[in-house]
Amino acid sequence: EVYPAIEHIDDSDGNFNMAIDRIWSGFHTVIEAISNDSPLGKQLFSYFLNEAGKKKYSGWLLEYDLYGLASQLVKNDSDRQKLFSKLDELESAIQEENRSWRVRDLEKGVDIKINTYRLLGDGEAAEALVTEYLAFPGIRKGVIQKALSENNLDYAKTLAKEGAILAEKDRFSGLSRDFEEMLLDIAKREDDVDTQKFYLQKFFCERRQFDCYDNLKKLYTSSEWDSKWPELVQIVKENSETALDIYLKENQLDLFLNGVQTYCQSRGGGSLYLLQQYHKPMSEHFRDELISLYSNALKQWLPEITGRSKYQEFCQYLRRMKKIGGLDEVKAIVSHCQAHYRQRPALQDELTRV
């Protein structure tokens, strides 16, 4: 069939995907321009219902997209029943598959039903479905947003807490974070400083996002923060880069240097990435120490590397050392290479360009 074969098209320039998007956009444009009870509206409604699920679309998972288009053309309860019958059949098939990743597809079906009821003016039936399917995260988020817009903070908070618990239970950490961010927003509206501190610290320690760190710092007095930031370092200490970033933010330069040196001692040649990452602050405040760390790391890395691309990278580090005043150390390394690695012509060639 044509559609499964399309999966193998090279669309690296995006042209084919753009053409598909234009087709869907064309459908929406036509639907917006016609009335539901027009002959074309009736024809399209039947077309979308009949096309969904056909074998020729295998692998594309287009059913809900087609049913979604059909839902915009529902004009009476008879049409609604036809659409819902198709949605129920699809829901049963998905449940039989028993695949967790298709939960989102089930939610799409409920969304279509809710929007269809609203289109027909049956708000009571729509709200009944919303209540019935609050376990679906997208629907729950919509209810929370509505509660927030109405300043019903207690209800929004209850729903968000339940949503975070359900997401954790189902091991959807990203969804849990969405609900926790809503709880943080509610805490800001309620001026609940303790809850803000809890979530900002949680987000920073889990994701290493320094906007959370900065916002957390604003909630403490200077004296309180002096004892708080070392606590955060202890929590994230397994991630050396995060701890180093904290030291820089707090202007703890001696601790920063010690952290860099400790990392380099444990990683040998593998520390070059870190030195490159922190080259600027190290060269500004600890130039001599940086040159020494580069020198030691390069000497440990040299026996492990082969190939011109690696030799070029090796020499780039030498040029970086030279630029910050490490000419003597660079000369010593070059001399060492010339004496002990004469059998590597590519290395010797690259060294002439240092």
XYZ file of C-alpha atoms in Angstrom:
354
model
C 0.000 0.000 0.000
C 1.042 3.583 -0.602
C 0.889 4.972 2.944
C 3.157 2.369 4.641
C 5.658 2.865 1.804
C 5.659 6.624 2.446
C 7.252 5.929 5.845
C 10.522 5.196 4.012
C 10.663 8.502 2.123
C 13.735 10.661 2.736
C 12.117 13.845 4.018
C 15.260 15.475 5.375
C 14.327 18.750 3.656
C 10.817 18.651 5.164
C 9.007 19.153 1.840
C 6.878 16.012 2.050
C 5.820 16.668 5.623
C 4.932 20.210 4.611
C 2.716 18.855 1.819
C 0.887 16.587 4.291
C 0.355 19.535 6.654
C -1.143 21.529 3.803
C -3.640 18.746 3.109
C -4.836 18.808 6.728
C -4.895 22.591 6.682
C -7.011 22.415 3.526
C -9.535 20.173 5.253
C -9.866 22.631 8.140
C -10.235 25.578 5.748
C -13.055 23.855 3.869
C -14.835 22.831 7.088
C -14.732 26.398 8.393
C -16.152 27.711 5.120
C -19.199 25.444 4.833
C -22.280 24.797 6.949
C -22.748 21.430 8.632
C -25.998 20.689 6.817
C -24.684 21.557 3.359
C -24.352 18.700 0.844
C -20.575 18.990 0.969
C -20.630 18.943 4.775
C -22.655 15.725 4.775
C -20.372 14.184 2.166
C -17.218 15.058 4.088
C -18.682 13.774 7.358
C -19.330 10.361 5.781
C -15.955 10.415 4.040
C -14.007 10.987 7.265
C -15.911 8.257 9.112
C -15.380 5.744 6.309
C -11.696 6.532 5.726
C -10.648 6.159 9.364
C -9.243 2.736 10.100
C -8.669 1.682 6.501
C -5.731 -0.637 5.999
C -4.067 1.715 3.536
C -3.316 4.105 6.437
C -1.657 1.345 8.480
C 1.025 2.709 10.772
C -0.076 6.322 10.481
C -2.514 6.308 13.425
C -4.773 8.774 11.619
C -8.076 7.560 13.052
C -8.469 10.244 15.681
C -7.377 12.968 13.267
C -10.094 11.915 10.822
C -12.708 11.518 13.550
C -11.732 14.934 14.857
C -12.474 16.444 11.456
C -15.792 14.564 11.330
C -16.745 15.919 14.760
C -16.676 19.468 13.405
C -19.378 18.489 10.902
C -21.827 16.874 13.337
C -25.221 18.540 12.903
C -27.586 16.415 15.034
C -27.798 13.570 17.530
C -27.914 10.981 14.763
C -24.520 12.156 13.473
C -23.199 12.187 17.036
C -24.229 8.566 17.573
C -22.538 7.488 14.335
C -19.330 9.223 15.353
C -19.400 7.945 18.930
C -20.004 4.396 17.703
C -16.822 4.593 15.621
C -14.908 6.064 18.561
C -16.133 3.288 20.870
C -14.993 0.623 18.397
C -11.548 2.217 18.197
C -11.341 2.517 21.987
C -12.091 -1.210 22.386
C -9.400 -2.107 19.846
C -6.803 0.055 21.621
C -7.665 -1.398 25.030
C -7.185 -4.897 23.615
C -3.687 -3.888 22.486
C -2.907 -3.038 26.141
C -0.092 -0.634 25.281
C 0.541 2.151 27.786
C 1.745 4.612 25.142
C -1.715 4.581 23.517
C -3.374 6.073 26.597
C -3.001 9.462 24.957
C -4.985 8.155 21.980
C -7.833 7.134 24.282
C -7.816 10.645 25.678
C -8.103 12.047 22.154
C -11.317 10.070 21.724
C -12.809 11.492 24.909
C -11.758 15.002 23.858
C -13.595 14.550 20.575
C -16.750 13.444 22.404
C -16.591 16.369 24.828
C -16.122 18.897 22.028
C -18.923 17.287 20.021
C -21.373 17.665 22.920
C -20.338 21.289 23.289
C -20.785 21.873 19.563
C -24.341 20.552 19.850
C -24.972 22.778 22.872
C -25.170 19.931 25.388
C -22.895 21.353 28.058
C -24.284 19.063 30.744
C -23.254 15.915 28.840
C -19.854 17.437 28.110
C -19.206 18.202 31.786
C -20.355 14.709 32.757
C -17.681 13.242 30.478
C -15.070 15.619 31.874
C -15.867 14.430 35.400
C -15.861 10.783 34.341
C -12.469 11.014 32.658
C -10.540 13.275 35.025
C -7.888 10.541 35.228
C -6.733 11.581 31.756
C -4.010 14.207 32.284
C -4.993 16.481 29.411
C -8.590 16.673 30.580
C -7.491 17.221 34.179
C -5.191 20.047 33.071
C -8.057 21.704 31.252
C -10.238 21.588 34.363
C -7.402 22.978 36.469
C -6.846 25.856 34.050
C -10.570 26.641 34.148
C -10.523 26.595 37.958
C -7.505 28.916 37.963
C -9.216 31.323 35.576
C -12.153 31.416 38.003
C -9.753 31.846 40.949
C -10.999 28.591 42.468
C -7.558 27.839 43.885
C -8.546 25.165 46.404
C -10.203 23.017 43.736
C -7.311 23.570 41.324
C -4.850 22.589 44.040
C -6.724 19.394 44.869
C -6.858 18.354 41.205
C -3.182 19.154 40.631
C -2.058 17.163 43.673
C -4.132 14.178 42.574
C -2.752 14.523 39.039
C 0.852 14.488 40.267
C 0.186 11.367 42.362
C -1.471 9.561 39.447
C 1.357 10.497 37.086
C 4.008 9.229 39.506
C 2.040 6.019 39.991
C 1.957 5.489 36.222
C 5.645 6.490 35.962
C 4.977 9.519 33.790
C 7.519 11.860 35.404
C 7.017 14.554 32.781
C 3.306 14.715 33.519
C 3.997 14.816 37.230
C 6.205 17.841 36.668
C 3.382 19.583 34.749
C 1.037 19.253 37.726
C 3.761 20.278 40.168
C 4.366 23.424 38.134
C 0.667 24.175 38.464
C 0.987 23.740 42.232
C 3.912 26.173 42.185
C 1.791 28.670 40.268
C -0.994 28.311 42.839
C 1.505 28.787 45.680
C 2.651 32.047 44.085
C -0.947 33.254 43.831
C -1.532 32.367 47.471
C 1.809 33.834 48.554
C 2.646 30.440 50.071
C 6.409 30.828 50.439
C 7.074 27.403 51.977
C 5.401 25.569 49.099
C 7.246 27.735 46.585
C 10.543 26.845 48.249
C 9.668 23.141 48.191
C 8.919 22.972 44.468
C 11.674 25.331 43.331
C 14.252 23.273 45.228
C 12.763 20.053 43.873
C 12.862 21.318 40.292
C 16.424 22.572 40.619
C 17.767 19.389 42.162
C 15.976 17.186 39.627
C 16.633 19.193 36.482
C 19.584 21.446 37.353
C 17.667 24.472 36.061
C 19.286 27.613 37.400
C 16.242 29.797 36.836
C 14.701 27.739 39.657
C 17.863 28.292 41.705
C 17.660 32.056 41.177
C 13.959 32.188 42.048
C 14.563 30.045 45.124
C 17.302 32.398 46.295
C 14.881 35.347 46.155
C 12.712 33.692 48.807
C 15.488 33.714 51.422
C 17.186 36.491 53.340
C 20.932 36.889 52.815
C 21.784 35.217 56.106
C 19.364 32.340 55.422
C 20.822 31.794 51.972
C 24.366 31.611 53.343
C 23.425 28.315 54.977
C 21.009 27.188 52.249
C 23.232 27.088 49.174
C 25.813 24.718 50.781
C 22.872 22.388 51.484
C 22.015 22.405 47.782
C 25.626 21.604 46.904
C 25.423 18.510 49.099
C 22.256 17.397 47.332
C 23.698 17.771 43.823
C 27.302 16.839 44.624
C 27.205 13.812 42.348
C 26.879 16.232 39.448
C 30.168 18.070 39.655
C 29.241 20.619 37.003
C 26.153 21.738 38.917
C 28.164 22.161 42.118
C 30.789 24.169 40.218
C 28.084 26.398 38.762
C 26.757 27.055 42.262
C 30.252 28.021 43.452
C 30.555 30.489 40.579
C 27.118 31.966 41.235
C 27.965 32.447 44.903
C 31.445 33.812 44.061
C 33.096 30.986 46.022
C 36.183 30.912 43.816
C 38.396 28.832 46.091
C 35.722 26.152 46.335
C 35.295 26.354 42.569
C 39.014 25.783 41.992
C 39.111 22.920 44.459
C 36.125 21.323 42.739
C 37.765 21.568 39.318
C 41.044 20.138 40.613
C 39.305 17.254 42.382
C 37.348 16.415 39.241
C 40.505 16.463 37.093
C 42.429 14.246 39.507
C 39.728 11.600 39.262
C 39.213 11.781 35.485
C 42.679 12.243 34.025
C 42.458 12.808 30.271
C 38.693 12.666 30.579
C 38.715 16.026 32.352
C 39.504 18.006 29.205
C 35.813 18.535 28.458
C 35.301 20.092 31.879
C 38.354 22.320 31.479
C 37.046 23.484 28.131
C 33.639 24.184 29.653
C 35.098 26.290 32.468
C 37.993 27.740 30.493
C 36.766 31.334 30.803
C 36.371 31.601 34.606
C 39.480 29.479 35.180
C 41.605 31.592 32.838
C 40.314 34.787 34.468
C 40.952 33.754 38.070
C 43.335 30.770 38.031
C 45.421 30.983 34.877
C 48.485 29.120 36.182
C 46.377 26.359 37.704
C 44.438 25.974 34.446
C 47.630 25.631 32.410
C 48.867 22.941 34.805
C 45.557 21.064 34.647
C 45.547 21.176 30.846
C 49.118 19.904 30.769
C 48.460 16.967 33.092
C 45.239 15.992 31.322
C 46.836 16.112 27.861
C 49.760 13.956 28.964
C 47.332 11.327 30.268
C 45.135 11.537 27.182
C 47.902 11.293 24.582
C 48.629 7.515 24.889
C 44.922 6.767 24.400
C 44.299 8.645 21.144
C 44.865 7.751 17.506
C 43.856 9.296 14.212
C 44.367 12.746 12.754
C 41.073 14.159 14.055
C 42.096 13.353 17.630
C 45.560 14.795 17.060
C 43.967 17.976 15.756
C 41.863 18.192 18.899
C 44.980 17.563 21.000
C 46.748 20.447 19.290
C 43.746 22.727 19.717
C 44.168 22.330 23.469
C 47.846 23.167 23.115
C 46.985 26.352 21.231
C 44.480 27.212 23.959
C 47.221 26.788 26.587
C 49.586 28.920 24.520
C 47.006 31.689 24.212
C 46.628 32.078 27.985
C 50.384 32.203 28.608
C 51.411 28.559 28.813
C 54.067 28.699 26.086
C 56.739 26.940 28.173
C 54.404 24.093 29.067
C 53.329 23.755 25.429
C 56.963 23.563 24.299
C 57.600 20.837 26.874
C 54.651 18.768 25.653
C 55.649 19.204 22.000
C 59.184 18.109 22.807
C 57.850 15.072 24.656
C 55.699 14.132 21.664
C 58.576 14.534 19.228
C 60.808 12.343 21.356
C 58.346 9.563 22.242
C 55.801 9.489 19.391
C 57.977 9.738 16.280
C 56.079 6.744 14.833
C 52.910 8.878 14.545
C 53.471 11.036 11.443
C 49.987 12.574 11.571
C 50.633 13.769 15.122
C 54.026 15.172 14.187
C 52.445 16.977 11.240
C 49.758 18.569 13.418
C 52.304 19.644 16.023
C 54.009 21.847 13.426
C 50.848 23.986 13.358
C 50.745 24.693 17.103
